[in-house]
PDB file of C-alpha atoms and ligand atoms in Angstrom:
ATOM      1  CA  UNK A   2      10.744 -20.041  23.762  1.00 35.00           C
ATOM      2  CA  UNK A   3      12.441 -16.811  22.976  1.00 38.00           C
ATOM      3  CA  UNK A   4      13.902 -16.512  19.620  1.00 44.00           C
ATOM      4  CA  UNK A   5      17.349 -15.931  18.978  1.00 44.00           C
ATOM      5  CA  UNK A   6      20.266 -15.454  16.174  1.00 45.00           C
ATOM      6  CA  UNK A   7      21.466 -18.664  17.195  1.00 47.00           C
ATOM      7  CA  UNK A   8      18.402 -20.250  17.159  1.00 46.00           C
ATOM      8  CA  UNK A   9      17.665 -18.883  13.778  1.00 49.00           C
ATOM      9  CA  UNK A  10      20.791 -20.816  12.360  1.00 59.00           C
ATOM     10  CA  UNK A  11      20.811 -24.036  10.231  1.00 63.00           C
ATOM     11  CA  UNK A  12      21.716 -26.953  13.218  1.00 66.00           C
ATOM     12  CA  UNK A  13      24.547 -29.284  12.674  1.00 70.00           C
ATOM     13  CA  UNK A  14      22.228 -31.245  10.662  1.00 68.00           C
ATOM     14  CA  UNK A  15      21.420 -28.508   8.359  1.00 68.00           C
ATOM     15  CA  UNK A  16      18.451 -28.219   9.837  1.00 69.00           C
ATOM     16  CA  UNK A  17      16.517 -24.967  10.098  1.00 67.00           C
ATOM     17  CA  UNK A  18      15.036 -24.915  13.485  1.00 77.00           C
ATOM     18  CA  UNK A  19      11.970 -23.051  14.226  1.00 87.00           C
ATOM     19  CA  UNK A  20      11.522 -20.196  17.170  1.00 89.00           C
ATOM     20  CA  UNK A  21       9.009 -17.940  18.541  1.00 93.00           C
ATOM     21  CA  UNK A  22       8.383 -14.177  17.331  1.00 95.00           C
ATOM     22  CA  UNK A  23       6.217 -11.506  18.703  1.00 97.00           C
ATOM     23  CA  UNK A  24       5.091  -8.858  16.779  1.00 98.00           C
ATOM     24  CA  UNK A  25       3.629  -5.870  18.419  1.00 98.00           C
ATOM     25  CA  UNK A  26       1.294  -4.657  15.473  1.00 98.00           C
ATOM     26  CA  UNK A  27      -0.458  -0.953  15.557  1.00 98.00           C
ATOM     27  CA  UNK A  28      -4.030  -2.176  14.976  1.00 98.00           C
ATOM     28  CA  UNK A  29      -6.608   0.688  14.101  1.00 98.00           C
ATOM     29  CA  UNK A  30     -10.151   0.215  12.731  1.00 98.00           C
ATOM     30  CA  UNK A  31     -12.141   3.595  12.133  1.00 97.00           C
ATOM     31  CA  UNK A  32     -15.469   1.327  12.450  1.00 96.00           C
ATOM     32  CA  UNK A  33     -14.391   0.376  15.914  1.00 96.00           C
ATOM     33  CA  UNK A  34     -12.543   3.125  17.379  1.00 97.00           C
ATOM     34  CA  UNK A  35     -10.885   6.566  16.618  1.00 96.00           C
ATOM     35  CA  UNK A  36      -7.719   5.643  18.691  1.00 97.00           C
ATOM     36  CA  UNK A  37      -5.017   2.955  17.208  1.00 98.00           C
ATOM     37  CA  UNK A  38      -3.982   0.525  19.770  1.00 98.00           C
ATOM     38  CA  UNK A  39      -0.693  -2.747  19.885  1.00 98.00           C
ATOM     39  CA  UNK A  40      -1.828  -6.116  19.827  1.00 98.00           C
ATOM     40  CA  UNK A  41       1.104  -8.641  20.427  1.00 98.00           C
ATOM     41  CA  UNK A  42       1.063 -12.142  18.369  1.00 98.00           C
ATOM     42  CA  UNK A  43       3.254 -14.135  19.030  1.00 97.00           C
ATOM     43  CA  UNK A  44       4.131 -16.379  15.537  1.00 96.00           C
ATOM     44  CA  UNK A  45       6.242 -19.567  14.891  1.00 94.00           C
ATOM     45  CA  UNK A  46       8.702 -18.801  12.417  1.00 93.00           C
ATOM     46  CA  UNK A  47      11.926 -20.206  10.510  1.00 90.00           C
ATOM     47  CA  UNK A  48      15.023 -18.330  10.163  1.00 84.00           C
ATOM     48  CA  UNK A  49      14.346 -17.405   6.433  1.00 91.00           C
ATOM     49  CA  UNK A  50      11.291 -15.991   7.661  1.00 96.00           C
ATOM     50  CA  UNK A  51      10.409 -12.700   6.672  1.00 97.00           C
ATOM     51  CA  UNK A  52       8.023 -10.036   8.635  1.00 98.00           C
ATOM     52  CA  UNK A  53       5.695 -10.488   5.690  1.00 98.00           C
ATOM     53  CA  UNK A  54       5.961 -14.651   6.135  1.00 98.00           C
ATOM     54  CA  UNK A  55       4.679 -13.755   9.942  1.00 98.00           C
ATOM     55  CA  UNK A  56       1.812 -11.006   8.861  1.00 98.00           C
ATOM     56  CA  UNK A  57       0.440 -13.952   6.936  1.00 98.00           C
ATOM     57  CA  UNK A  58       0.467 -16.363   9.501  1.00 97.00           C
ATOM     58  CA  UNK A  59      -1.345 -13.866  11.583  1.00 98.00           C
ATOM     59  CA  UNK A  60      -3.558 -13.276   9.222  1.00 98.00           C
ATOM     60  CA  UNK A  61      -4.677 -16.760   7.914  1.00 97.00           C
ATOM     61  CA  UNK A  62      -4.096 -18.541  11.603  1.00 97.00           C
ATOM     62  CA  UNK A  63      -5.060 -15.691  14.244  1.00 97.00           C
ATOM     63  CA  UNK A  64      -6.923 -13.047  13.417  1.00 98.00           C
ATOM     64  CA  UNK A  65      -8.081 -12.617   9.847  1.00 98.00           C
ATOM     65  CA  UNK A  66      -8.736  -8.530  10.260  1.00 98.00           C
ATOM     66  CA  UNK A  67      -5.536  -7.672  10.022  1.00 98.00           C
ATOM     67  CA  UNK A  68      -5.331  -5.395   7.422  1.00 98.00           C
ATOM     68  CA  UNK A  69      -2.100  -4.838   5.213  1.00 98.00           C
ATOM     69  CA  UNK A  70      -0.637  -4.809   1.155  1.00 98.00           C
ATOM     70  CA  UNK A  71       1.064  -7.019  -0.374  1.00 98.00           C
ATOM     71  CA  UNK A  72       1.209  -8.107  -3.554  1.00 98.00           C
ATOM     72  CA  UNK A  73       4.427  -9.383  -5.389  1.00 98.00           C
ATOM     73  CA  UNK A  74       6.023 -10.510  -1.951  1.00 98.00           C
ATOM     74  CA  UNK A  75       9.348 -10.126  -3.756  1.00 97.00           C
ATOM     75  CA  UNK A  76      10.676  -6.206  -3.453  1.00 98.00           C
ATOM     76  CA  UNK A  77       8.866  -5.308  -6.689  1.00 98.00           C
ATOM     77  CA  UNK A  78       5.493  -4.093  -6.635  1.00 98.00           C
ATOM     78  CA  UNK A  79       6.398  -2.061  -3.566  1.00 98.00           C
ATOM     79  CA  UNK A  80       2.986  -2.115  -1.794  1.00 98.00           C
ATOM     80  CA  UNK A  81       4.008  -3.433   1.832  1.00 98.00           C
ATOM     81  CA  UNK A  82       5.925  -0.345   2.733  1.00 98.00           C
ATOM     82  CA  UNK A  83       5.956  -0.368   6.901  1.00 98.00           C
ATOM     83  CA  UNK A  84       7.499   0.672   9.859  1.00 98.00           C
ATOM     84  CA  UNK A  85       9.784  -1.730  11.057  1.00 98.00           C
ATOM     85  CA  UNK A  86      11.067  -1.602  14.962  1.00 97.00           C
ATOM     86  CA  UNK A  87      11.105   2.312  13.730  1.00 97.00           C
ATOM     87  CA  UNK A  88      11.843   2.195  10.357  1.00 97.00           C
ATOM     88  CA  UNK A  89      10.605   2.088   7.295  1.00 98.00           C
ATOM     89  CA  UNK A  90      11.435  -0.978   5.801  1.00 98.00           C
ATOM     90  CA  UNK A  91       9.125  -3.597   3.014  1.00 98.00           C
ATOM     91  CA  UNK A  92       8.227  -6.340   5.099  1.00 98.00           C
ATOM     92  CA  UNK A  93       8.664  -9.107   2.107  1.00 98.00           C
ATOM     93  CA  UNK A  94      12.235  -7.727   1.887  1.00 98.00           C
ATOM     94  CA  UNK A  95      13.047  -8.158   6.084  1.00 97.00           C
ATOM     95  CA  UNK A  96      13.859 -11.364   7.550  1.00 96.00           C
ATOM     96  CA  UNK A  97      13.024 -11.605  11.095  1.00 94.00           C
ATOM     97  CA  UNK A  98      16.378 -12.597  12.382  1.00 90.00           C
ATOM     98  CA  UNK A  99      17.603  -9.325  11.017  1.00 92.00           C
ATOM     99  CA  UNK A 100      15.254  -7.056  13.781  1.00 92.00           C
ATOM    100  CA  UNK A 101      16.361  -8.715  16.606  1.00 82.00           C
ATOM    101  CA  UNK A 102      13.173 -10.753  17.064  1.00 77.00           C
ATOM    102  CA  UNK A 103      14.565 -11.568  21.014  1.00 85.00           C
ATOM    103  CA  UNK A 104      12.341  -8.479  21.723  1.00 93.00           C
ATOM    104  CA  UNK A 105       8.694  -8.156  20.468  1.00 97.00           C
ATOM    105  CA  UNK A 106       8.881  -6.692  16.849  1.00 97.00           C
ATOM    106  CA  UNK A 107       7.247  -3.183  16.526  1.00 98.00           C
ATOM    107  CA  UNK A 108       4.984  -3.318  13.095  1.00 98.00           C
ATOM    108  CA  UNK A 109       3.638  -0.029  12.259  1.00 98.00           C
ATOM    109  CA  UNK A 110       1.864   2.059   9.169  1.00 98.00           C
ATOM    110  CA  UNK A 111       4.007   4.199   7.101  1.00 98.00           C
ATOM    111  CA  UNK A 112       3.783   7.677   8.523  1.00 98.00           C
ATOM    112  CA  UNK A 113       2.509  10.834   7.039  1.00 97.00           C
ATOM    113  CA  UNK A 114      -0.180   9.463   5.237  1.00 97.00           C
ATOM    114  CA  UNK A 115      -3.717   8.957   6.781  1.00 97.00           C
ATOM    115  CA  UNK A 116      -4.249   5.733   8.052  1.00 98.00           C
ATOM    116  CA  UNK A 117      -7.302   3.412   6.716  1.00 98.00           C
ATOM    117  CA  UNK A 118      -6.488   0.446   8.439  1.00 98.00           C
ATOM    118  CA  UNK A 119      -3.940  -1.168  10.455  1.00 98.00           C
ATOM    119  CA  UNK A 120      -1.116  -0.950   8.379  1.00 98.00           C
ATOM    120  CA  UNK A 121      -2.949   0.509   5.746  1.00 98.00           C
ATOM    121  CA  UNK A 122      -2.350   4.019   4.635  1.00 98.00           C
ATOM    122  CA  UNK A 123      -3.907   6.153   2.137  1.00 98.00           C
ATOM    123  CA  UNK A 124      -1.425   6.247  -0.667  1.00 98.00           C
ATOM    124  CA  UNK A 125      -3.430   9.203  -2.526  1.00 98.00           C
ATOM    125  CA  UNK A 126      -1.398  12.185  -1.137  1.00 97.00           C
ATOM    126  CA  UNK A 127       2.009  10.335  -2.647  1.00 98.00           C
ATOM    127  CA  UNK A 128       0.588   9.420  -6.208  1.00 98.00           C
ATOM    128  CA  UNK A 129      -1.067  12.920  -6.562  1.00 97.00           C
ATOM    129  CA  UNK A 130       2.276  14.303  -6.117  1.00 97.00           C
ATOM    130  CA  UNK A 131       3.700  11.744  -8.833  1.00 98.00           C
ATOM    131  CA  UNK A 132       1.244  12.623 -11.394  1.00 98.00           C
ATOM    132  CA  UNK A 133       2.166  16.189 -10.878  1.00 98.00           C
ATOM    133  CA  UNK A 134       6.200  15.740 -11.826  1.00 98.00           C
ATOM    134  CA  UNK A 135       4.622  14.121 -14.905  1.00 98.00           C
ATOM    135  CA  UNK A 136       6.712  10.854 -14.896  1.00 98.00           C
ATOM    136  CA  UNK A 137       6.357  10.047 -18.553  1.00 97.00           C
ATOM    137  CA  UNK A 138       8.097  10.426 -21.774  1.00 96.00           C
ATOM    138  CA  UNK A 139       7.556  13.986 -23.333  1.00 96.00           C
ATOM    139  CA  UNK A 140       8.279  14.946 -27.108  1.00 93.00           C
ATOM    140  CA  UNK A 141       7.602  17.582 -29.179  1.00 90.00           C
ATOM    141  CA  UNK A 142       7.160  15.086 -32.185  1.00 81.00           C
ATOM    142  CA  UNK A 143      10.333  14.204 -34.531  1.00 78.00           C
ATOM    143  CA  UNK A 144       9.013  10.716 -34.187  1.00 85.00           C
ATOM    144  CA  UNK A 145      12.084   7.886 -35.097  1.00 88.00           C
ATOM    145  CA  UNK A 146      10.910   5.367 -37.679  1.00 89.00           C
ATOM    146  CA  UNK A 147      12.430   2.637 -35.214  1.00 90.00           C
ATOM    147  CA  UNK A 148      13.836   4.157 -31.782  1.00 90.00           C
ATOM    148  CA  UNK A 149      15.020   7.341 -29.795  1.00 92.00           C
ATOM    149  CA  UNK A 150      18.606   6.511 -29.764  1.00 93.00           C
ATOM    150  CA  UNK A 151      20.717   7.294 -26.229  1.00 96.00           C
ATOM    151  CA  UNK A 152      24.136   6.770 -25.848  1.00 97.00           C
ATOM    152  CA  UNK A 153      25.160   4.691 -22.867  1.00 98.00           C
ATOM    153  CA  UNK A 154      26.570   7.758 -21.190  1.00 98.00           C
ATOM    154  CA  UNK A 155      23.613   9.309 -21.350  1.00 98.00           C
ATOM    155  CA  UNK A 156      21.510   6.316 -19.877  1.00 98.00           C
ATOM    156  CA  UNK A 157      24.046   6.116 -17.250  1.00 98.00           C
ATOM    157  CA  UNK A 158      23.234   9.451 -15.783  1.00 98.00           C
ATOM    158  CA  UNK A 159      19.437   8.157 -14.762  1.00 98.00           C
ATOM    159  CA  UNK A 160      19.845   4.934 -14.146  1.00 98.00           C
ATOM    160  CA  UNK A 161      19.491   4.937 -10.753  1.00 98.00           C
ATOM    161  CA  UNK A 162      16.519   6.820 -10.383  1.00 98.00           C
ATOM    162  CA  UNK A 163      14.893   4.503 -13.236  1.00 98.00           C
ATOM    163  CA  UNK A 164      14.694   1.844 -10.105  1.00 98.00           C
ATOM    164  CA  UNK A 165      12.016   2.976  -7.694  1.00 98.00           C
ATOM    165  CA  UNK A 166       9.370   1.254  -7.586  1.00 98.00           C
ATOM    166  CA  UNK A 167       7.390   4.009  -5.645  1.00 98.00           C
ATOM    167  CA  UNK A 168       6.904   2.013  -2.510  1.00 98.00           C
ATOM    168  CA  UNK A 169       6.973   5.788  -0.812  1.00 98.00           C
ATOM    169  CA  UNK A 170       9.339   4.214   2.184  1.00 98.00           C
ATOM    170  CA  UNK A 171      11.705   7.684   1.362  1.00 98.00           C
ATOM    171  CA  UNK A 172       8.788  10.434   1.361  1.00 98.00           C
ATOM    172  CA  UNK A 173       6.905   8.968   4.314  1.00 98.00           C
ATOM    173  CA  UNK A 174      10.758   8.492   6.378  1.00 98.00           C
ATOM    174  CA  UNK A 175      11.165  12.709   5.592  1.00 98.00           C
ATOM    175  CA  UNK A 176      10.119  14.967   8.221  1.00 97.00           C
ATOM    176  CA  UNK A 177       9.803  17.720   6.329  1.00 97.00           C
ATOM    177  CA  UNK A 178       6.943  16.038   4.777  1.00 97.00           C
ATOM    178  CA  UNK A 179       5.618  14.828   8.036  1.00 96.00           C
ATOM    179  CA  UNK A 180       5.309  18.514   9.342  1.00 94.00           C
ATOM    180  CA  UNK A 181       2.397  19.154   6.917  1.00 89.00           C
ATOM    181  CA  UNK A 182       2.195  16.642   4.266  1.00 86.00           C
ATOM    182  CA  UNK A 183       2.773  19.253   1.542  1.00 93.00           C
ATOM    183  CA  UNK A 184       5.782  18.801   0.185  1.00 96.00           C
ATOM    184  CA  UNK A 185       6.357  16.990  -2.661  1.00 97.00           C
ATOM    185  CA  UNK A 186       8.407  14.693  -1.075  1.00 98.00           C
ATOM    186  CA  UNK A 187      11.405  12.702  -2.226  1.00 98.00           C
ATOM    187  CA  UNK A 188      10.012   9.620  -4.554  1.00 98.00           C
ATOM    188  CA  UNK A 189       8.218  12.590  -6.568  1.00 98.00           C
ATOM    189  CA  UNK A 190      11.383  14.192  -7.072  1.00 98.00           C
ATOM    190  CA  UNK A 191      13.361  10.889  -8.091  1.00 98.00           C
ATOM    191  CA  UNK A 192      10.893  10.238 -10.786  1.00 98.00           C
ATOM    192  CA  UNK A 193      10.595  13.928 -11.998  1.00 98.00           C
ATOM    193  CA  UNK A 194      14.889  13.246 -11.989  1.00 98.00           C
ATOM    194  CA  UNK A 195      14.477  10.019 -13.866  1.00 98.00           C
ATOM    195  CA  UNK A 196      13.020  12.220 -16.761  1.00 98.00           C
ATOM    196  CA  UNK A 197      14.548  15.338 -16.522  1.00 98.00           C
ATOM    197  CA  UNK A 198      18.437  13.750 -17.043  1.00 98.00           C
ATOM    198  CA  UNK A 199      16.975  11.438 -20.188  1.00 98.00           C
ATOM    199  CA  UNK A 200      18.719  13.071 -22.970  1.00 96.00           C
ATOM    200  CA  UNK A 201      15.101  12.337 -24.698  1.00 96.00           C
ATOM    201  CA  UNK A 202      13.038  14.062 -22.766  1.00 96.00           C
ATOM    202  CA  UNK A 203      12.292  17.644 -23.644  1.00 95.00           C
ATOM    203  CA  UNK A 204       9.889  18.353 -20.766  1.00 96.00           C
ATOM    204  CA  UNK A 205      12.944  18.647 -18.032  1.00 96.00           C
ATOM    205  CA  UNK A 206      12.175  22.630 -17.831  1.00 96.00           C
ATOM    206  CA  UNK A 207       8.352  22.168 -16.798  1.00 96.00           C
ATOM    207  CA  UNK A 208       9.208  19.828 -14.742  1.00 97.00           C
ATOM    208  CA  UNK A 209      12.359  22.164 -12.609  1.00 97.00           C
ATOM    209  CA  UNK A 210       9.323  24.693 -12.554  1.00 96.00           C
ATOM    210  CA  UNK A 211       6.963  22.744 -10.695  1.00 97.00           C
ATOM    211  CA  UNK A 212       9.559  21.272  -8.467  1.00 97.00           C
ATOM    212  CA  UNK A 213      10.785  24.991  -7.850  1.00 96.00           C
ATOM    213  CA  UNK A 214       7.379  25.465  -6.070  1.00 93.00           C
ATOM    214  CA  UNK A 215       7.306  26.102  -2.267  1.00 92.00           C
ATOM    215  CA  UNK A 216       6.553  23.020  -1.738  1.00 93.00           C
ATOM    216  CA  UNK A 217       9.616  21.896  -4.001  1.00 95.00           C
ATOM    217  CA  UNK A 218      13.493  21.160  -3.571  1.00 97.00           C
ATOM    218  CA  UNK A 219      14.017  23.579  -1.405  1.00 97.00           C
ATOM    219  CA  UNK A 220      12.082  22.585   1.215  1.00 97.00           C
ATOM    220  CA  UNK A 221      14.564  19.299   1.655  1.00 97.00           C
ATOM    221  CA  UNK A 222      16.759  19.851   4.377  1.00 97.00           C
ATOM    222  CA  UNK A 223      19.230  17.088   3.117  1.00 97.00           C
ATOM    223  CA  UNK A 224      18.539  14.829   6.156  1.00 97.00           C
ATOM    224  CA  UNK A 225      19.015  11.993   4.075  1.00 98.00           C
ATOM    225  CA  UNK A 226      16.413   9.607   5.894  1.00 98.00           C
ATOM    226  CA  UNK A 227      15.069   9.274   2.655  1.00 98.00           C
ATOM    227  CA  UNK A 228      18.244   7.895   1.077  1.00 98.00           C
ATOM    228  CA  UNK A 229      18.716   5.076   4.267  1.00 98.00           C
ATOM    229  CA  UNK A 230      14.715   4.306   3.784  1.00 98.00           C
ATOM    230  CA  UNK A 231      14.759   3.704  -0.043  1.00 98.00           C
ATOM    231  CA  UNK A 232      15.034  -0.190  -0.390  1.00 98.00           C
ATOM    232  CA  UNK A 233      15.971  -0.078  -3.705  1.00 98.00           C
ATOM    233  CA  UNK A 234      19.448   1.252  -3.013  1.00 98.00           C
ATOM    234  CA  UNK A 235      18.606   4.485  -4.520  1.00 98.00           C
ATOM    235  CA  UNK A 236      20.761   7.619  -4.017  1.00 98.00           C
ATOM    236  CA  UNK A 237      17.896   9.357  -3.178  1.00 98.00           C
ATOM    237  CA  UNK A 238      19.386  12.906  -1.432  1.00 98.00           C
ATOM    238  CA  UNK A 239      22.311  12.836  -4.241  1.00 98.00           C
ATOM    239  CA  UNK A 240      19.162  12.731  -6.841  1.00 98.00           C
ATOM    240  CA  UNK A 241      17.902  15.674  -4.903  1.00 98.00           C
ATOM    241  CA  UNK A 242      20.118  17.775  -5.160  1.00 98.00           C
ATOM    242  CA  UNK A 243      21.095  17.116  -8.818  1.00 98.00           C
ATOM    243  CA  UNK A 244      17.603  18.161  -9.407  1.00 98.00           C
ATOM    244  CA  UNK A 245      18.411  21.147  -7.073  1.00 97.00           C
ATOM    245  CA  UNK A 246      21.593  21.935  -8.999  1.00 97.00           C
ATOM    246  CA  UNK A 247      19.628  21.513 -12.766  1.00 97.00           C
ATOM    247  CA  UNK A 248      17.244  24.868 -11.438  1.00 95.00           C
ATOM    248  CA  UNK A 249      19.974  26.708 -11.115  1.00 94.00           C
ATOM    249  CA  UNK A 250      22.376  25.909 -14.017  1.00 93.00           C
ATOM    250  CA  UNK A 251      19.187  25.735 -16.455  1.00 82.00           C
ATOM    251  CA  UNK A 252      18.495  29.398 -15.071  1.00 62.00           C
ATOM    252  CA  UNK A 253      15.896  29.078 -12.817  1.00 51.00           C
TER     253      UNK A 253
HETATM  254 FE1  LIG B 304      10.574   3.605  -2.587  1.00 56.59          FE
HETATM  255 FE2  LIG B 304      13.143   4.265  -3.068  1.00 56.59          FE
HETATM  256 FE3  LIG B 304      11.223   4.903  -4.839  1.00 56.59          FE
HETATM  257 FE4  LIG B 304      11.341   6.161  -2.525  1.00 56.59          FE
HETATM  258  S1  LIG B 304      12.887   6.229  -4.146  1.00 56.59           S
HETATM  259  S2  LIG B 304       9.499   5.388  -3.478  1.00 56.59           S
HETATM  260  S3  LIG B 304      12.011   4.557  -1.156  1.00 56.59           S
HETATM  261  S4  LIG B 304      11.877   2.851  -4.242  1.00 56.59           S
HETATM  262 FE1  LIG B 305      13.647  14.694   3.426  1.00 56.59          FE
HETATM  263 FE2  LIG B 305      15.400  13.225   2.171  1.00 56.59          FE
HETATM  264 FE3  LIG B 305      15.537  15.817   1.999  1.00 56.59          FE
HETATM  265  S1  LIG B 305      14.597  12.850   4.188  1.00 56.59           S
HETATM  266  S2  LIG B 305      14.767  16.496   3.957  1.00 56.59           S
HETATM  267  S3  LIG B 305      13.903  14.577   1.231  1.00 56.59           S
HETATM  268  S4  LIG B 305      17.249  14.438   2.129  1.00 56.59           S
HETATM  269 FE1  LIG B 306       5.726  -6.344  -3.395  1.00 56.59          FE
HETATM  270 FE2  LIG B 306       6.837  -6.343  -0.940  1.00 56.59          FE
HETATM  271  S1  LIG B 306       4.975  -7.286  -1.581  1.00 56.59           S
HETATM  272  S2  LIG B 306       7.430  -5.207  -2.680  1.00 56.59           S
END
């Protein structure tokens, strides 16, 4: 049976009928081969279904080498970062009746970061790049008997950035980082912003000058696939170029 939005849809019973799903899943195993091939599995699923729901059935019912993360399957942790029918999506946060599951589902790694397997990808690259911004708290001492104090105002100006969950669906949707993988790519720059607006922060100006590296701002080319990617709703271009903005009214 071929699935469809209608057949996705509670019945007049309520009922939540089940349909058929194929995913067409990039499968790569270095021990095997050097060259990453599709494999189609077709999956019975529900209409609440998510694309992580039918990796699982894969996994435990078909084929139990298929290789992907997951952890929280809620939008949290941010560890099943994929490509979706072409786009990055998380696959605990995608319902299958959302990706038009009447043709076979495309399910591929993340891209600009090595592959390991299947769907895995090397994360390394992205976290090096996130230790480098140095996403944590720095003071020069002055330390509050109780708490650092911050008006809402000035929490309001990071709060959005104070949401990623560094799932890297923005830096690996970016072509500039695709070209060369150098670049520090958008999530490092929306967690170097998180810190350098927080009015308690005191490390914004190291930060600007490692971000105004080569491989920094400029090298975004506002194409904003970052900011559709980001499945935390996060404003990621706008972020950028406040960052961009900060170099240049903080004199650099
Ligand atoms: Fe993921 Fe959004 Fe954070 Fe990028 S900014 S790592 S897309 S949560
Ligand atoms: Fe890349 Fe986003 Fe800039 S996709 S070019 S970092 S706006
Ligand atoms: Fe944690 Fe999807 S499994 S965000």
């Amino acid at each position: 049976m071929t699935a469809t939005l209608e057949a996705a849809a509670p019945n007049p019973a309520g009922e939540i009928p089940s349909f058929t799903v194929t995913l067409r899943v990039r499968r790569f195993n270095p021990e095997v081969s050097d060259e990453a091939t599709w494999q189609d599995f077709t999956v019975e699923a529900h209409g609440t279904d998510r694309i992580l729901d039918a990796l699982h059935k894969i996994k435990w019912d078909e084929d139990g080498s298929l290789t992907f993360r997951r952890s929280c399957a809620h939008g949290v942790c941010g560890s099943d970062a994929m490509r979706i029918n072409g786009r990055n999506r998380l696959a605990c946060k995608t319902l299958l009746k959302d990706v038009n599951p009447d043709k076979p589902i495309t399910v591929e790694p993340i891209k600009g970061l090595p592959v390991v397997k299947d769907l895995v990808v090397d994360m390394e690259p992205f976290f090096a790049s996130y230790r480098e911004i140095m996403p944590f708290l720095i003071t020069s001492g002055n330390e509050p008997s109780k708490e650092r104090y911050q008006s809402p105002e000035d929490r309001a100006k990071f709060d959005d950035t104070t949401k990623c969950i560094l799932c890297a669906a923005c830096t690996s949707s970016c072509p500039v980082f695709w070209t060369d993988g150098q670049y520090f790519g958008p999530a490092a720059i929306v967690n170097a912003h998180r810190f350098i607006f927080d009015s308690r922060d005191e490390g914004g100006s190291q930060r600007l000058e490692i971000l105004n590296d080569k491989e920094g701002v400029w090298r975004c080319r506002t194409t904003f696939n970052c900011t559709e990617a980001c499945p935390r709703g996060i404003e990621v271009t706008k972020a950028i170029q406040e960052v961009k903005r900060a170099m240049i009214t903080r004199a650099f």
